[in-house]
Amino acid sequence: MTSAPSPLWFIDRSSGEVTLLLMSAVVILGILRAALPTASPFLVEGMHINAALLAIAFGGLHILAAILDPFAQLGPVDALVPFVSPYRGTWLGLGVVSGYLYGVAVLTSWPARRLPRPAWLWLHRTMYAAWALALMHSLATGSDARNEVFLFLNVVAVAGVLVAFLGYRVAEGWSRLPVLWAALAVVAVMTALGIGIWAADGPLQTGWARSSGTPPDLLHSP
Amino acid sequence: MSEPWRAGIDADRRKRRRRITNQREALRQLTVGAAVAAAGLNAVLFVQTGVDQSGAAAVQDAIVSVVNGLFPGAGLKPPANQPTPSPNARPIATTGGS
């Protein structure tokens, strides 16, 4: 077994973080498109779609690097079947599930929306879950969750999505269904707070590598 | 002889077509900008991750390995040892004084 990370491991980590940021941009642009339908619809929707395609490209690089890298010895099965990997199985599994949910949101929108709008809308909302799971996957699976740069980028991603959701989506829906949108705003804030508290108590603590399920022969230090 | 109302419609169509062309160009530029920014950030995070986990020398080796993987004929090699000092260099006191 390889004992030191290879360049592919670094590519895996960097492309994973870039994918999360692109997914955040996709969510923010989707929120803006829904909440402000008359504000440059061609540009906003175009960037929403193109950022989604860019996220697929970087996500593909992330998965490919993870499979090819000899450090964690991951295989195609680990990339396709959630929660079976010997390397941080639970947390890697969240990334796999996130990928499938992202796939649902993209594939039901492309090449043309063939579904009735209400069905498409509900399937498209899986993107919120895909994004939240990708964030947790990033914090818990990444071997550099405590790195200041990665942490800063994750905080920016969460703040951006939360501000867009509360400032535009909730504000727009409030006038029509105040109770529903108030409840959704509470759910969004609680989810963000919950992930923050979990991260502070788990991935950002020393010893997370061991408790998260890293195989013992890959651990550098206790 | 064209009617005045037809001239108005043609002008509107031209204006709409120009607006669509301008928006397509803006979208193309934004997309290219986003792709370049994402690739640049990926490179920065690659170095950051490597330095954080394995030190600068490991990152240097990793970059050389990636370049050699992408361009096998490049023959890029990491420096075998530290650079030697210049032969006429005068020693500079770095400690002492009061």
Coordinates of C-alpha atoms in Angstrom, one line a residue:
Chain A
M1 CA 0.0 0.0 0.0
T2 CA 1.2 3.5 -0.8
S3 CA 2.0 5.5 2.3
A4 CA 2.4 9.0 0.9
P5 CA -0.2 11.0 -1.1
S6 CA 0.5 11.2 -4.8
P7 CA -0.2 14.2 -7.2
L8 CA -3.5 12.5 -8.0
W9 CA -4.5 12.8 -4.4
F10 CA -3.9 16.6 -4.6
I11 CA -5.8 16.9 -7.9
D12 CA -8.6 14.9 -6.2
R13 CA -8.8 17.4 -3.3
S14 CA -8.5 20.5 -5.4
S15 CA -11.0 19.5 -8.1
G16 CA -13.4 18.4 -5.4
E17 CA -13.4 21.8 -3.8
V18 CA -13.7 23.6 -7.2
T19 CA -16.7 21.3 -7.9
L20 CA -18.4 22.3 -4.6
L21 CA -17.8 26.0 -5.4
L22 CA -19.2 25.5 -9.0
M23 CA -22.3 23.7 -7.5
S24 CA -22.8 26.6 -5.1
A25 CA -22.7 29.0 -8.1
V26 CA -25.2 26.8 -9.9
V27 CA -27.5 26.9 -6.9
I28 CA -27.2 30.7 -6.5
L29 CA -27.8 31.3 -10.3
G30 CA -30.8 28.9 -10.2
I31 CA -32.3 30.8 -7.2
L32 CA -31.8 34.2 -9.0
R33 CA -33.4 32.8 -12.2
A34 CA -36.4 31.6 -10.2
A35 CA -36.8 34.7 -8.0
L36 CA -36.0 37.4 -10.6
P37 CA -37.4 35.9 -13.8
T38 CA -37.1 39.2 -15.8
A39 CA -33.5 40.1 -14.8
S40 CA -31.4 39.1 -17.8
P41 CA -33.0 35.7 -18.1
F42 CA -30.8 34.7 -21.1
L43 CA -27.5 35.5 -19.2
V44 CA -28.6 34.1 -15.8
E45 CA -30.0 30.9 -17.2
G46 CA -27.1 30.5 -19.6
M47 CA -24.6 30.8 -16.8
H48 CA -26.7 28.5 -14.6
I49 CA -26.5 25.8 -17.4
N50 CA -22.8 26.4 -18.2
A51 CA -21.7 26.4 -14.6
A52 CA -23.6 23.1 -14.2
L53 CA -21.6 21.7 -17.1
L54 CA -18.4 23.0 -15.7
A55 CA -19.2 21.4 -12.3
I56 CA -19.7 18.1 -14.2
A57 CA -16.3 18.5 -15.8
F58 CA -14.5 19.2 -12.5
G59 CA -16.6 16.5 -10.7
G60 CA -15.5 14.0 -13.3
L61 CA -11.9 15.0 -12.8
H62 CA -12.4 14.6 -9.0
I63 CA -13.8 11.1 -9.4
L64 CA -11.3 10.1 -12.0
A65 CA -8.4 11.3 -9.8
A66 CA -9.8 9.5 -6.8
I67 CA -10.1 6.2 -8.7
L68 CA -6.6 6.4 -10.3
D69 CA -4.8 7.6 -7.2
P70 CA -3.1 4.7 -5.4
F71 CA -3.1 6.4 -2.0
A72 CA -6.6 5.6 -0.8
Q73 CA -7.0 2.6 -3.1
L74 CA -10.5 3.6 -4.3
G75 CA -12.1 1.8 -7.2
P76 CA -15.0 2.3 -9.6
V77 CA -17.3 0.5 -7.1
D78 CA -16.5 3.0 -4.4
A79 CA -17.4 5.8 -6.9
L80 CA -20.7 4.2 -7.9
V81 CA -22.0 2.4 -4.8
P82 CA -22.5 4.6 -1.7
F83 CA -21.2 3.6 1.7
V84 CA -19.1 0.6 0.7
S85 CA -15.7 2.2 0.6
P86 CA -13.1 1.2 3.2
Y87 CA -11.8 4.8 3.1
R88 CA -14.2 6.9 5.2
G89 CA -17.1 5.0 3.8
T90 CA -20.0 7.0 5.3
W91 CA -18.6 10.3 4.2
L92 CA -17.4 9.2 0.8
G93 CA -20.9 7.7 0.3
L94 CA -22.5 11.2 0.8
G95 CA -20.5 12.4 -2.2
V96 CA -21.7 9.4 -4.3
V97 CA -25.4 10.2 -3.3
S98 CA -24.8 13.9 -4.0
G99 CA -23.5 12.9 -7.5
Y100 CA -26.7 10.9 -8.2
L101 CA -29.0 13.7 -7.0
Y102 CA -27.0 16.2 -9.1
G103 CA -27.4 13.8 -12.0
V104 CA -31.2 13.8 -11.5
A105 CA -31.3 17.6 -11.5
V106 CA -29.2 17.8 -14.7
L107 CA -30.6 14.9 -16.7
T108 CA -34.2 15.9 -16.2
S109 CA -33.4 19.4 -17.6
W110 CA -31.4 18.2 -20.6
P111 CA -31.6 18.2 -23.6
A112 CA -35.1 19.6 -23.3
R113 CA -37.6 19.5 -20.4
R114 CA -39.8 16.7 -21.4
L115 CA -41.5 16.4 -18.0
P116 CA -44.5 18.3 -16.8
R117 CA -43.3 21.5 -15.1
P118 CA -44.4 20.5 -11.5
A119 CA -42.6 17.1 -11.8
W120 CA -39.5 18.8 -13.3
L121 CA -39.5 21.4 -10.5
W122 CA -39.6 18.9 -7.7
L123 CA -36.9 16.8 -9.4
H124 CA -34.8 20.0 -10.0
R125 CA -35.0 20.8 -6.2
T126 CA -32.9 17.7 -5.5
M127 CA -30.0 20.1 -6.3
Y128 CA -30.4 21.6 -2.8
A129 CA -29.9 18.2 -1.2
A130 CA -27.0 17.4 -3.7
W131 CA -25.3 20.6 -2.6
A132 CA -25.7 20.1 1.1
L133 CA -24.4 16.5 0.9
A134 CA -21.5 17.6 -1.3
L135 CA -20.6 20.2 1.4
M136 CA -20.7 17.5 4.2
H137 CA -18.7 15.1 1.9
S138 CA -16.1 17.9 1.4
L139 CA -15.8 18.6 5.1
A140 CA -15.7 15.0 6.3
T141 CA -13.8 13.1 3.5
G142 CA -11.2 15.7 2.7
S143 CA -7.9 15.3 4.4
D144 CA -7.6 19.1 4.6
A145 CA -10.9 20.2 6.1
R146 CA -8.9 22.3 8.7
N147 CA -6.9 24.0 6.0
E148 CA -7.7 27.7 6.3
V149 CA -8.1 28.2 2.5
F150 CA -10.5 25.3 2.1
L151 CA -12.4 26.3 5.2
F152 CA -12.7 29.9 4.0
L153 CA -14.0 28.7 0.6
N154 CA -16.6 26.5 2.2
V155 CA -17.8 29.4 4.4
V156 CA -18.1 31.6 1.3
A157 CA -20.0 28.9 -0.5
V158 CA -22.5 28.4 2.4
A159 CA -22.9 32.2 3.0
G160 CA -23.5 32.8 -0.8
V161 CA -26.2 30.1 -1.1
L162 CA -27.8 31.2 2.2
V163 CA -27.9 34.9 1.3
A164 CA -29.3 34.1 -2.2
F165 CA -32.0 31.8 -0.7
L166 CA -33.0 34.1 2.1
G167 CA -32.5 37.4 0.2
Y168 CA -34.1 36.5 -3.1
R169 CA -36.1 33.2 -3.0
V170 CA -37.7 33.6 0.4
A171 CA -38.3 37.4 -0.1
E172 CA -39.9 36.7 -3.5
G173 CA -42.2 33.8 -2.2
W174 CA -43.0 35.6 1.1
S175 CA -45.7 37.8 -0.5
R176 CA -47.6 34.7 -1.8
L177 CA -47.2 32.1 0.9
P178 CA -45.6 33.7 4.0
V179 CA -46.0 30.7 6.3
L180 CA -44.5 28.2 3.8
W181 CA -41.5 30.5 3.0
A182 CA -41.0 31.4 6.7
A183 CA -40.8 27.6 7.4
L184 CA -38.4 27.1 4.5
A185 CA -36.2 30.0 5.7
V186 CA -36.1 28.4 9.2
V187 CA -35.2 25.0 7.6
A188 CA -32.4 26.6 5.6
V189 CA -30.9 28.5 8.5
M190 CA -31.2 25.4 10.8
T191 CA -29.5 23.2 8.2
A192 CA -26.6 25.6 7.8
L193 CA -26.2 25.9 11.6
G194 CA -26.5 22.2 12.0
I195 CA -23.8 21.5 9.4
G196 CA -21.6 24.2 11.1
I197 CA -22.0 22.7 14.6
W198 CA -21.4 19.1 13.2
A199 CA -18.3 20.3 11.4
A200 CA -16.9 22.1 14.5
D201 CA -17.5 19.0 16.6
G202 CA -16.3 16.5 14.0
P203 CA -14.2 17.2 10.9
L204 CA -12.6 20.2 12.4
Q205 CA -11.5 18.4 15.6
T206 CA -8.1 16.6 15.8
G207 CA -8.5 12.8 15.5
W208 CA -11.2 13.1 12.9
A209 CA -9.1 11.1 10.4
R210 CA -9.2 8.1 12.8
S211 CA -12.8 8.4 13.8
S212 CA -14.1 9.0 10.3
G213 CA -12.9 5.6 9.1
T214 CA -9.5 6.2 7.6
P215 CA -7.8 2.8 7.2
P216 CA -5.1 2.5 9.9
D217 CA -2.2 2.1 7.4
L218 CA -3.1 5.5 5.9
L219 CA -3.0 7.4 9.1
H220 CA 0.1 9.6 9.5
S221 CA -0.4 10.3 13.2
P222 CA -2.8 9.2 16.0
Chain B
M1 CA -41.8 51.9 -51.2
S2 CA -41.8 50.6 -47.7
E3 CA -44.6 51.5 -45.3
P4 CA -43.6 53.5 -42.2
W5 CA -45.0 50.8 -39.9
R6 CA -42.8 48.2 -41.7
A7 CA -39.7 50.3 -41.1
G8 CA -40.6 50.4 -37.4
I9 CA -41.0 46.6 -37.2
D10 CA -37.7 46.1 -39.0
A11 CA -35.9 48.4 -36.7
D12 CA -37.3 46.5 -33.7
R13 CA -36.2 43.2 -35.2
R14 CA -32.7 44.5 -35.8
K15 CA -32.5 45.9 -32.3
R16 CA -33.7 42.5 -30.8
R17 CA -31.2 40.6 -33.0
R18 CA -28.4 42.9 -31.9
R19 CA -29.4 42.4 -28.2
I20 CA -29.4 38.6 -28.6
T21 CA -26.0 38.7 -30.3
N22 CA -24.6 40.9 -27.5
Q23 CA -26.0 38.7 -24.8
R24 CA -24.6 35.6 -26.5
E25 CA -21.2 37.2 -26.6
A26 CA -21.5 38.2 -23.0
L27 CA -22.5 34.7 -22.0
R28 CA -19.5 33.3 -23.9
Q29 CA -17.1 35.7 -22.2
L30 CA -18.6 34.9 -18.8
T31 CA -18.4 31.2 -19.4
V32 CA -14.8 31.3 -20.5
G33 CA -14.0 33.6 -17.5
A34 CA -15.6 31.1 -15.2
A35 CA -13.8 28.1 -16.7
V36 CA -10.4 29.9 -16.5
A37 CA -11.1 31.0 -12.9
A38 CA -12.1 27.5 -11.9
A39 CA -8.9 26.0 -13.6
G40 CA -6.8 28.7 -11.9
L41 CA -8.3 28.0 -8.5
N42 CA -7.8 24.3 -9.0
A43 CA -4.1 24.9 -9.6
V44 CA -3.8 27.1 -6.5
L45 CA -5.6 24.5 -4.4
F46 CA -3.5 21.7 -5.8
V47 CA -0.3 23.6 -4.6
Q48 CA -2.0 24.5 -1.3
T49 CA -3.0 21.0 -0.6
G50 CA 0.4 19.6 -1.4
V51 CA 2.3 22.2 0.6
D52 CA 0.0 21.7 3.5
Q53 CA 0.3 17.9 3.5
S54 CA 3.7 17.1 2.2
G55 CA 5.8 20.2 2.0
A56 CA 7.1 22.3 -0.9
A57 CA 9.5 19.6 -2.2
A58 CA 6.7 17.1 -2.6
V59 CA 4.7 19.7 -4.5
Q60 CA 7.6 20.3 -6.8
D61 CA 7.9 16.6 -7.5
A62 CA 4.2 16.4 -8.0
I63 CA 4.1 19.2 -10.6
V64 CA 7.1 17.6 -12.4
S65 CA 5.3 14.3 -12.4
V66 CA 2.0 15.9 -13.7
V67 CA 3.9 17.8 -16.5
N68 CA 5.8 14.6 -17.4
G69 CA 2.5 12.7 -17.4
L70 CA 0.9 15.2 -19.7
F71 CA 3.9 15.8 -21.9
P72 CA 6.1 12.7 -21.8
G73 CA 8.8 14.2 -24.1
A74 CA 9.3 17.2 -21.9
G75 CA 12.1 15.5 -19.9
L76 CA 11.4 17.8 -16.9
K77 CA 13.4 16.8 -13.8
P78 CA 13.3 18.1 -10.2
P79 CA 16.5 19.7 -9.0
A80 CA 18.7 16.9 -7.6
N81 CA 20.2 19.0 -4.8
Q82 CA 20.2 22.5 -3.3
P83 CA 21.7 25.3 -5.5
T84 CA 25.4 25.9 -4.7
P85 CA 26.5 29.3 -3.5
S86 CA 28.2 31.8 -5.8
P87 CA 32.1 31.3 -5.6
N88 CA 32.8 35.0 -4.9
A89 CA 30.1 35.5 -2.4
R90 CA 31.1 37.5 0.7
P91 CA 29.8 36.1 4.0
I92 CA 27.3 38.2 5.7
A93 CA 26.9 38.2 9.5
T94 CA 23.4 37.2 10.4
T95 CA 23.8 37.0 14.2
G96 CA 25.6 39.1 16.8
G97 CA 25.6 42.9 17.3
S98 CA 23.9 44.6 20.2

